[in-house]
């Protein structure tokens, strides 16, 4: 089809008809009719156009289709906290690390990084379109009747613990722990999960298993999706400190350092994957390639932890989501006190805790921090984290290590 005025007129007409039906019907009926039209007529109509129409078509689909959001992060960089802000939004279907299943399924085979990334992309594409049955291929034991008790971290997803998926807890009851959800809700019916996904409309997936933003370029360019990427970064010194506290067995020499107060011989964290991944991925984004334009946000965890409400409002505005009351309430409940915020208690609201993004400064000695700084000077610089120049600076939490930066790649 040529991109002629006739087609544009036809598109406008279809749009007006849908709006008309939507206004005339009850909301639920409108939703159904809207999505049928959208999936069939509409889409086929839009499908076979010449490139001149492509831009128009993309903008057009973007305005009427739900948001798909991928949160890209590194382990221990605050992504569970960011995920929770989405998890508590009633119009969001949130999934916590579904790519876990691919990694464990393909780990024992001879699949290489490229194959795993390929499978991950396909799974993400399907999940964003609410086809949760695709997960079945990677779950062991294989689900029967589209039902499984083995979905990892199921309880971290509020949509999978409330109706229509699970009727034990009411949608308003937000203080359900992961464990309670798994114990009380029984096996997960993936057909119902897919239904819940379609009802909520927007799909948000958090992963630490996609190392670089260019790994999802295919998905960003897929006209059937309306994908936006939030890349969450954290001060690499904080990431490493947090990993050392959480997985001490992986950092025996750092433990020794802490105990003996002296750098052990042979310590070499050069290969620790945080600085380089950040750098590659962030450098790609900061070049502002066409395929990322208007679809990417770089968010520093420290900025989010300092002003969660304001930051998340900015992010939601970018995504076209409203700042729902349940999200605001969750922030109030969970960022009050001074304790550490525990990702395992994700659904709980009655904890008096905070996201203390700076606590690493009290846990690491100055010489440790100096060493970590030598590992990734460029990353610190690019992301706007100041070098610490003395022990006094390190321990004085009123000294900020954040340079003010705006990273949005808008328009
Ligand atoms: C993959 O396999 C290795 C050893 O075969 C194991 O140490 C590792 O924990 C596995 N990773 C995952 C994600 O299952
Ligand atoms: C959940 O919160 C409600 C009201 O905030 C409270 O009455 C209830 O006891 C809480 N339930 C649990 C299990 O903590
Ligand atoms: C899962 O839910 C669907 C839709 O409600 C239902 O038809 C199916 O019987 C359920 N499966 C099981 C095993 O209960
Ligand atoms: C640390 O390891 C890297 C590669 O693994 C090597 O290039 C580097 O020389 C090592 N540094 C030290 C101080 O041993
Ligand atoms: C440490 O010194 C560098 C270079 O003088 C400076 O840019 C940086 O802001 C200082 N760090 C802090 C926390 O003031
Ligand atoms: C901590 O830093 C602030 C701001 O730079 C400074 O005013 C204050 O005196 C410092 N406190 C101590 C104990 O050094």
Tab-separated table of C-alpha atoms in Angstrom, residues 245 258 356 358-365 394-397:
chain	number	residue	atom	x	y	z
A	245	UNK	CA	27.566	-8.238	52.059
A	258	UNK	CA	37.873	-6.157	56.340
A	356	UNK	CA	19.523	3.538	52.229
A	358	UNK	CA	24.522	5.405	51.023
A	359	UNK	CA	25.025	2.770	53.702
A	360	UNK	CA	28.051	1.306	51.885
A	361	UNK	CA	30.030	4.358	52.933
A	362	UNK	CA	29.847	3.262	56.546
A	363	UNK	CA	30.638	-0.374	55.792
A	364	UNK	CA	33.741	-0.015	53.629
A	365	UNK	CA	37.041	1.410	54.799
A	394	UNK	CA	33.668	9.009	52.981
A	395	UNK	CA	32.145	8.783	56.461
A	396	UNK	CA	30.420	12.142	56.477
A	397	UNK	CA	27.086	11.384	54.862
